[in-house]
Short mmCIF file of C-alpha atoms in Angstrom, two decimals:
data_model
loop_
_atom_site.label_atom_id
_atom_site.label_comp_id
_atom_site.label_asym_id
_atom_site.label_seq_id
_atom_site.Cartn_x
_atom_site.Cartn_y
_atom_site.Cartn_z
CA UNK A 1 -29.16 -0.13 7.77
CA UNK A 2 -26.41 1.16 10.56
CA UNK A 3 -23.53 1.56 9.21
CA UNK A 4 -20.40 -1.15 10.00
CA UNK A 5 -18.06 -0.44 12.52
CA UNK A 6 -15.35 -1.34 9.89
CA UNK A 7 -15.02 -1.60 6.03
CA UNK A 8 -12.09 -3.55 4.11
CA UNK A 9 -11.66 -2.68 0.51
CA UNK A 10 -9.32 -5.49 -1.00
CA UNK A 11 -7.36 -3.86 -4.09
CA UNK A 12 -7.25 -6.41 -6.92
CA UNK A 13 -3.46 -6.84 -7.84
CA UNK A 14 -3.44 -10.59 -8.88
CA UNK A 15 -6.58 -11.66 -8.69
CA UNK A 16 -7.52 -15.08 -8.60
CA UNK A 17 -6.07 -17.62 -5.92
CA UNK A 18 -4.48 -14.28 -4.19
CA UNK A 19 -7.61 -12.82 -3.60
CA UNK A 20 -9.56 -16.39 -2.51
CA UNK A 21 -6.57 -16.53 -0.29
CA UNK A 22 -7.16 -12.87 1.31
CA UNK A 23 -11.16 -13.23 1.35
CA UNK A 24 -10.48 -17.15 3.24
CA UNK A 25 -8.23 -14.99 5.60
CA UNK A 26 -11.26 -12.25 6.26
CA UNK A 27 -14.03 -14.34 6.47
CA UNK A 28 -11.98 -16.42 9.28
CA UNK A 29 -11.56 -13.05 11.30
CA UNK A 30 -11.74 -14.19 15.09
CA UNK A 31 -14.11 -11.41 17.23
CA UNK A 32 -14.47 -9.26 14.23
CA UNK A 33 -16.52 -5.90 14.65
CA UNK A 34 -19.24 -5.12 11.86
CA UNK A 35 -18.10 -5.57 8.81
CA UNK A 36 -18.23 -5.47 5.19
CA UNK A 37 -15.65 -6.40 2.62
CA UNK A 38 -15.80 -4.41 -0.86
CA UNK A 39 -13.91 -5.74 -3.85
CA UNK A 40 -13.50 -2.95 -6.30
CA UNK A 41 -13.10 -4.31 -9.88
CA UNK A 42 -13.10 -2.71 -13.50
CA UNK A 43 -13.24 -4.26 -17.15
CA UNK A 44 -9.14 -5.43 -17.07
CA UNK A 45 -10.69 -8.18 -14.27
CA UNK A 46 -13.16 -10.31 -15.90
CA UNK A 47 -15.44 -13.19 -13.64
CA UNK A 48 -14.78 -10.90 -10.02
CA UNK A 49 -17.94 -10.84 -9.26
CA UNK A 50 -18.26 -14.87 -9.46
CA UNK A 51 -15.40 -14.89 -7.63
CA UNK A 52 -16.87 -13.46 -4.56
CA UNK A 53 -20.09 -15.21 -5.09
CA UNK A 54 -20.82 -16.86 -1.75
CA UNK A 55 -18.59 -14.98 0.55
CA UNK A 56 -20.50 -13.11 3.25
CA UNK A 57 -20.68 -9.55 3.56
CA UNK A 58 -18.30 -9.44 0.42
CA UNK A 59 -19.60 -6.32 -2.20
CA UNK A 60 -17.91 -6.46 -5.95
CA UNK A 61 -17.87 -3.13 -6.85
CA UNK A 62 -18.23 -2.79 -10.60
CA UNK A 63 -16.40 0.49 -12.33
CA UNK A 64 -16.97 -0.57 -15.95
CA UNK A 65 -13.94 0.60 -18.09
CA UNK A 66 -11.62 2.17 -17.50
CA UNK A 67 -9.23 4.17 -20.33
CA UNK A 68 -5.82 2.81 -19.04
CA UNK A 69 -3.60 0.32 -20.66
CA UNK A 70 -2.92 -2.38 -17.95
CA UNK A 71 0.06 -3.36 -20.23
CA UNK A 72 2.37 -0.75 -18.98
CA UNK A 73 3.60 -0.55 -14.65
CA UNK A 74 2.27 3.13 -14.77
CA UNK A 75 -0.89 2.32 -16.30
CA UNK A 76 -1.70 -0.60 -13.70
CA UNK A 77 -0.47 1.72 -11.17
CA UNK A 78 -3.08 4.09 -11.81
CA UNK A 79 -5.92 1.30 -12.11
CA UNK A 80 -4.82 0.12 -8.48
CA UNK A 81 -5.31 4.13 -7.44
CA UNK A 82 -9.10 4.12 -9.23
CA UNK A 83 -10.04 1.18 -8.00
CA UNK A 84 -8.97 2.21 -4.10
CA UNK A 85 -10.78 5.46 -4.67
CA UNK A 86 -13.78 3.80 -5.83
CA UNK A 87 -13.55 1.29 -2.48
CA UNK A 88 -13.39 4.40 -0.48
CA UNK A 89 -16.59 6.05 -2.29
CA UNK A 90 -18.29 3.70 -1.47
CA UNK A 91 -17.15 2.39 1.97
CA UNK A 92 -19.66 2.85 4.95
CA UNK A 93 -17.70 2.32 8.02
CA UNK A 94 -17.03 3.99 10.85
CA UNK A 95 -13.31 2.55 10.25
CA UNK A 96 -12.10 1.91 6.48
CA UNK A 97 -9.32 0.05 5.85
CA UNK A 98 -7.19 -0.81 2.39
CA UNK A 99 -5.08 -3.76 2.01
CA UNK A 100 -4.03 -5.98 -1.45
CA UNK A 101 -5.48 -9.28 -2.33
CA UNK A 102 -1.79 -10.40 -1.74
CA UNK A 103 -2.26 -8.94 1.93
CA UNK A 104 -2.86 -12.23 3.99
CA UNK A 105 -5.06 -10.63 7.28
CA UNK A 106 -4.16 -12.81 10.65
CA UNK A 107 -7.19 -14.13 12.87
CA UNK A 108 -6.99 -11.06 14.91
CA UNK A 109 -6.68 -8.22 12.54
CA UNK A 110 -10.06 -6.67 12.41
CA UNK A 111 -10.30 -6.84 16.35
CA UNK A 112 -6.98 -5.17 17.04
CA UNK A 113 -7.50 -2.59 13.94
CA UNK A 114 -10.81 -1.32 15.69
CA UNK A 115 -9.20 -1.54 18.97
CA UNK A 116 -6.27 0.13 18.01
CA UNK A 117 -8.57 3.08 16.74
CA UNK A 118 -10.42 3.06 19.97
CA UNK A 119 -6.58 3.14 22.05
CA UNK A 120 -5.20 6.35 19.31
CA UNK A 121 -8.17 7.85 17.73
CA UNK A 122 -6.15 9.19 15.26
CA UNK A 123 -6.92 9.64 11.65
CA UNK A 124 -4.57 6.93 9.93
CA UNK A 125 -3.14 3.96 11.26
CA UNK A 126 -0.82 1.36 9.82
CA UNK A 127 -0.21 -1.80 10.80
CA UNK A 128 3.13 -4.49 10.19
CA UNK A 129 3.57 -5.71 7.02
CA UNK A 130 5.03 -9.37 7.97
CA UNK A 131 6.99 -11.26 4.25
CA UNK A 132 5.34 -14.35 2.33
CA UNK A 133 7.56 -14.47 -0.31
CA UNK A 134 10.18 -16.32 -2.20
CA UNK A 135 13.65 -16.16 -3.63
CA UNK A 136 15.89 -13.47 -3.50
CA UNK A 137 14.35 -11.15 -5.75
CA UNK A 138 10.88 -11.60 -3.75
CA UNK A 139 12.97 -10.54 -0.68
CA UNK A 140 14.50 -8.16 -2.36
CA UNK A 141 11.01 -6.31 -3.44
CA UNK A 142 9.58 -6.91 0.10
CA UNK A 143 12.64 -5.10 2.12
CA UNK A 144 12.25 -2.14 -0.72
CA UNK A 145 8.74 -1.76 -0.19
CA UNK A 146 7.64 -3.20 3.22
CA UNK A 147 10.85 -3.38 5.72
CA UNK A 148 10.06 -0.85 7.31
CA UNK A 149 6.54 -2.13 8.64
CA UNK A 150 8.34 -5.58 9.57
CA UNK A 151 7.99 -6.50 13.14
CA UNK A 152 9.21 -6.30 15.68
CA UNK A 153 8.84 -2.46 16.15
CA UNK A 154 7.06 -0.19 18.76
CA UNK A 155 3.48 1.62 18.25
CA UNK A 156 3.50 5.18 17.88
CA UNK A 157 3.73 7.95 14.92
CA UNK A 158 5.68 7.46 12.00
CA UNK A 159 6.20 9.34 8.84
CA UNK A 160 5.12 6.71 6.50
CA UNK A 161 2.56 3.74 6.55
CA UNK A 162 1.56 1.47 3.50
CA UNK A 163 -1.52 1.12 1.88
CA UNK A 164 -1.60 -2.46 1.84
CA UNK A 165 -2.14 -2.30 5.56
CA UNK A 166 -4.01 1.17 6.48
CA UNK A 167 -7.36 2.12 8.39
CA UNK A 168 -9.01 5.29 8.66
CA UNK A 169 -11.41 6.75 10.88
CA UNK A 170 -14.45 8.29 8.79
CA UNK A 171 -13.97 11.82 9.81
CA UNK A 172 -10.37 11.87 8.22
CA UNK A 173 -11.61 10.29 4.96
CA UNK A 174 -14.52 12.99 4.63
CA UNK A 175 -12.07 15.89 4.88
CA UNK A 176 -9.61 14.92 2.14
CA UNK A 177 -11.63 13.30 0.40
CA UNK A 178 -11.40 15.85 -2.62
CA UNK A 179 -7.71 13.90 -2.17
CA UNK A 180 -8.91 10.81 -3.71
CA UNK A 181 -12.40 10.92 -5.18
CA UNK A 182 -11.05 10.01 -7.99
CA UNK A 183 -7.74 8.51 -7.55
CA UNK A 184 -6.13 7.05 -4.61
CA UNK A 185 -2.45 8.28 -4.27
CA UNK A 186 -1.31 7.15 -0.69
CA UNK A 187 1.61 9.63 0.16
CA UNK A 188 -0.85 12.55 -1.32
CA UNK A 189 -3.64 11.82 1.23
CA UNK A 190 -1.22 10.67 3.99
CA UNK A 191 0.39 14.39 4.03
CA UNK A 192 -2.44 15.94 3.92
CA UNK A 193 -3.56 14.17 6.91
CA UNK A 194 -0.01 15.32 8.89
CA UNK A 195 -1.05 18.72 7.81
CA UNK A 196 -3.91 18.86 9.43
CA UNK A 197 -2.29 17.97 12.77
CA UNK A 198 -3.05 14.04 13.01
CA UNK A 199 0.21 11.73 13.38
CA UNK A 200 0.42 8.70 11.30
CA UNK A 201 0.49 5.58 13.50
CA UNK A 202 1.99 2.41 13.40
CA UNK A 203 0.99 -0.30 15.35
CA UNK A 204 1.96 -3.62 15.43
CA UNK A 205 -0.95 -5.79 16.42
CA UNK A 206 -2.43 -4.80 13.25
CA UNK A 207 -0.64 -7.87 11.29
CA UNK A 208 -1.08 -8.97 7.67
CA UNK A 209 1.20 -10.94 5.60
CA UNK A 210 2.03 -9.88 2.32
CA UNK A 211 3.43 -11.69 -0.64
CA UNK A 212 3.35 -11.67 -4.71
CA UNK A 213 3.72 -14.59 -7.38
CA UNK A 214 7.54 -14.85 -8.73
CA UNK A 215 8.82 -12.00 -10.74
CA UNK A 216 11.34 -11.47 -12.97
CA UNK A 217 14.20 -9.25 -12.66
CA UNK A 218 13.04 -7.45 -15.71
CA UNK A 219 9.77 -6.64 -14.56
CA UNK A 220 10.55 -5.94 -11.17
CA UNK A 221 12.90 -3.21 -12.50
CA UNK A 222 10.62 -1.94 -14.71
CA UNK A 223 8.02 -1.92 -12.27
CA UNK A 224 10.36 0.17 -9.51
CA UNK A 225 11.25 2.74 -12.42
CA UNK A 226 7.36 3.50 -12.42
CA UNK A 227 6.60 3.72 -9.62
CA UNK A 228 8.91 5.88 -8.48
CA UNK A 229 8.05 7.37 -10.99
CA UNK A 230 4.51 8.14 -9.85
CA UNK A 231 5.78 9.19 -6.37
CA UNK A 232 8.15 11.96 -8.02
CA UNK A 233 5.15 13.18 -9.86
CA UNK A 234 2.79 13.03 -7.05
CA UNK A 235 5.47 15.02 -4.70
CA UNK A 236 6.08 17.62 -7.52
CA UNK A 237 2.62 18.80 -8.09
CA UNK A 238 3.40 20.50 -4.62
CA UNK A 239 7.04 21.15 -4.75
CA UNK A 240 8.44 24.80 -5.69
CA UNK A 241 10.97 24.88 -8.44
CA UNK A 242 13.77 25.38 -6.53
CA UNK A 243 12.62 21.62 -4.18
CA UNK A 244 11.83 20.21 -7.65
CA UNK A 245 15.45 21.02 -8.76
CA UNK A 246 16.95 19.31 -5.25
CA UNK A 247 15.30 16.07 -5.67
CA UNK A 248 16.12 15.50 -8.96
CA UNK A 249 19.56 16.35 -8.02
CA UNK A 250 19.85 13.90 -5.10
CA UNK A 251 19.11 11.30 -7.30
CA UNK A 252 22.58 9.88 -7.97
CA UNK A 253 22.98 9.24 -4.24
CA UNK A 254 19.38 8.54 -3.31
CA UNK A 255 20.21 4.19 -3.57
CA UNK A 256 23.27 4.38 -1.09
CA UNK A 257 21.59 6.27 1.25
CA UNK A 258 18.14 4.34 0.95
CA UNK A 259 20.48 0.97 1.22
CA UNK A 260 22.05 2.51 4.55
CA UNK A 261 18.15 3.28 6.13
CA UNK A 262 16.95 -0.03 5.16
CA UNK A 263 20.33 -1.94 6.82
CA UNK A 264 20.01 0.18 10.09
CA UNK A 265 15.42 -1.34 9.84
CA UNK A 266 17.23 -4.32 10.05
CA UNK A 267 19.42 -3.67 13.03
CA UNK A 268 17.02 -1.92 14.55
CA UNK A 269 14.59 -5.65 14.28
CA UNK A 270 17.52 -6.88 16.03
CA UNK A 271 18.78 -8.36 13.19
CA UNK A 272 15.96 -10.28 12.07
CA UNK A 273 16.31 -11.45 8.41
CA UNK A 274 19.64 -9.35 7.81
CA UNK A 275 21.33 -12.30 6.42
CA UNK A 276 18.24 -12.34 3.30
CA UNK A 277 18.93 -8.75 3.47
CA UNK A 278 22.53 -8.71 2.86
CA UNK A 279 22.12 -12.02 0.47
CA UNK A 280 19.44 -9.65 -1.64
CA UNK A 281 21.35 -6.45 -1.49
CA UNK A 282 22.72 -6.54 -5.03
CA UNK A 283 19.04 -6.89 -6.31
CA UNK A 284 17.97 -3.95 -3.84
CA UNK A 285 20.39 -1.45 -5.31
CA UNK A 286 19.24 -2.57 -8.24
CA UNK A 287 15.79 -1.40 -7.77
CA UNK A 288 17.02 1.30 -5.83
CA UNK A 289 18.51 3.04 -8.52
CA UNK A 290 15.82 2.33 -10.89
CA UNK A 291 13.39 3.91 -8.81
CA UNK A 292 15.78 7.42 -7.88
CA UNK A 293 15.71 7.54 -11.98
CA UNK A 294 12.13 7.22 -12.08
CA UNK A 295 11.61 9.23 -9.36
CA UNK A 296 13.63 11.43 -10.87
CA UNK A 297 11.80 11.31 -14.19
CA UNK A 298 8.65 12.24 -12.61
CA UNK A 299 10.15 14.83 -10.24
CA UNK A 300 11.10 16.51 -13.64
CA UNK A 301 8.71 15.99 -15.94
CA UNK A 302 5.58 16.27 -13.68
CA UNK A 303 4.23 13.53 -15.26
CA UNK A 304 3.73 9.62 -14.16
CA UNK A 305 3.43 7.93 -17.16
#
């Protein structure tokens, strides 16, 4: 069988009409390359592979069960990282890609990923992360997590790009994959793709839409004090002591200056959706600060759960 110029694993968040809605949106791909579609699922997400019954080139991936509670933010946090890593064990593209079934692909987003490869054959590239959400606190979440891949903005390298929009060429994945053969943490593989002298890329014809069911305030917080959480662990298996130590002290002022970066995104979108921006801000610091204490929690502990 030759191998697809392009695989898409869809992580499982939601399940059910999210991920009908992201599979309608891939199977409707305009031009597309070669491709196959991998859904990833474990024992927490019964009926997935009826679910994709009848969807071509779609692959449930079963991973039987899995020993994590999906009742607690860091434990689903880690089932989203297992079941990305055992996408990306699988995948047989030339390209591989990761988005969310809450990532909505448009018509053209398969093309302009491969062609986007083909313009910077780098090893990771992003794409613009556009909001389908709801209510203040759904704005609130998307400007804390994705307003930074918000169009408009110009291609080129940047220092961070999200895994519910990323692609990588196959020779990238093969060398780190000892990275995340086992679990998926994006920052973790994304530096060690800088460090081997490939830019991250951002580029903005690679669109998806990206949106989540309400949430409550409760659970939103919650679910920012987690996962920051995991991203101070993840960044303190590497850190010294003394780095360790700096972090954790920078916490207290880690929300202001967070707030400031994501209100200059906004300017710098020429001023698209500042006025939901400043409308959501109170719910922003908010999670802000819940995530510089988990962040902070993991960043000292040097654990994520």
């Amino acid at each position: 069988m030759d191998r697809p110029e392009l695989t898409v694993i869809v992580t499982i968040v939601e399940g059910g009409a999210a991920l009908r809605r992201c599979l309608t949106a891939l199977a409707a791909q305009a031009d597309a390359p070669s491709m196959e579609v991998l859904v990833p699922y474990d024992s927490n997400l019964p009926g997935v592979e009826e679910q994709v019954q009848g969807w071509k080139g779609v692959r449930a991936l079963a991973m039987g069960t899995i020993p994590v509670s999906a009742r607690h933010e860091g434990g689903q946090h880690e089932l989203y990282d297992r079941r990305r890593a055992h996408g990306l064990r699988h995948a047989q593209g030339a390209h591989v890609a990761l988005i969310e079934d809450r990532s909505v692909p448009r018509p053209d987003w398969a093309r302009q990923l491969v062609s986007a490869h083909r313009r910077s054959p780098v090893g990771a590239l992003g794409g613009a992360v556009e909001p389908r959400v709801e209510g203040l606190l759904g704005w609130a979440v998307y400007f804390c997590d994705y307003g930074r891949y918000q169009l408009p903005f110009a291609a080129g390298p940047r220092a961070h790009v999200s895994d519910v929009n990323v692609s990588y060429a196959r020779p990238i994945l093969e060398s780190t994959r000892s990275l995340w053969e086992e679990r998926y943490h994006e920052t973790v593989v994304h530096w060690a793709v800088q460090q081997e002298g490939q830019p991250l890329v951002l580029d903005p014809s690679v669109v998806v839409e990206h949106g989540r069911v309400h949430i409550g305030l409760r659970a939103a917080v919650a679910e920012r004090f987690h996962w920051g959480r995991v991203f101070g662990y993840t960044r303190s298996r590497t850190d010294s002591g003394f780095s360790r130590l700096v972090h954790a002290a920078a916490a207290p002022v880690l929300p202001l200056v967070v707030w400031t970066r994501l209100l200059v995104q906004r300017l710098q979108r020429r001023g698209r959706s500042l006025g939901r921006f400043l409308a959501a801000t109170p719910a922003i610091l908010v999670f802000l600060v819940a995530w510089a204490a988990g962040e902070a929690t993991g960043t000292v502990t040097g654990r994520s759960v």
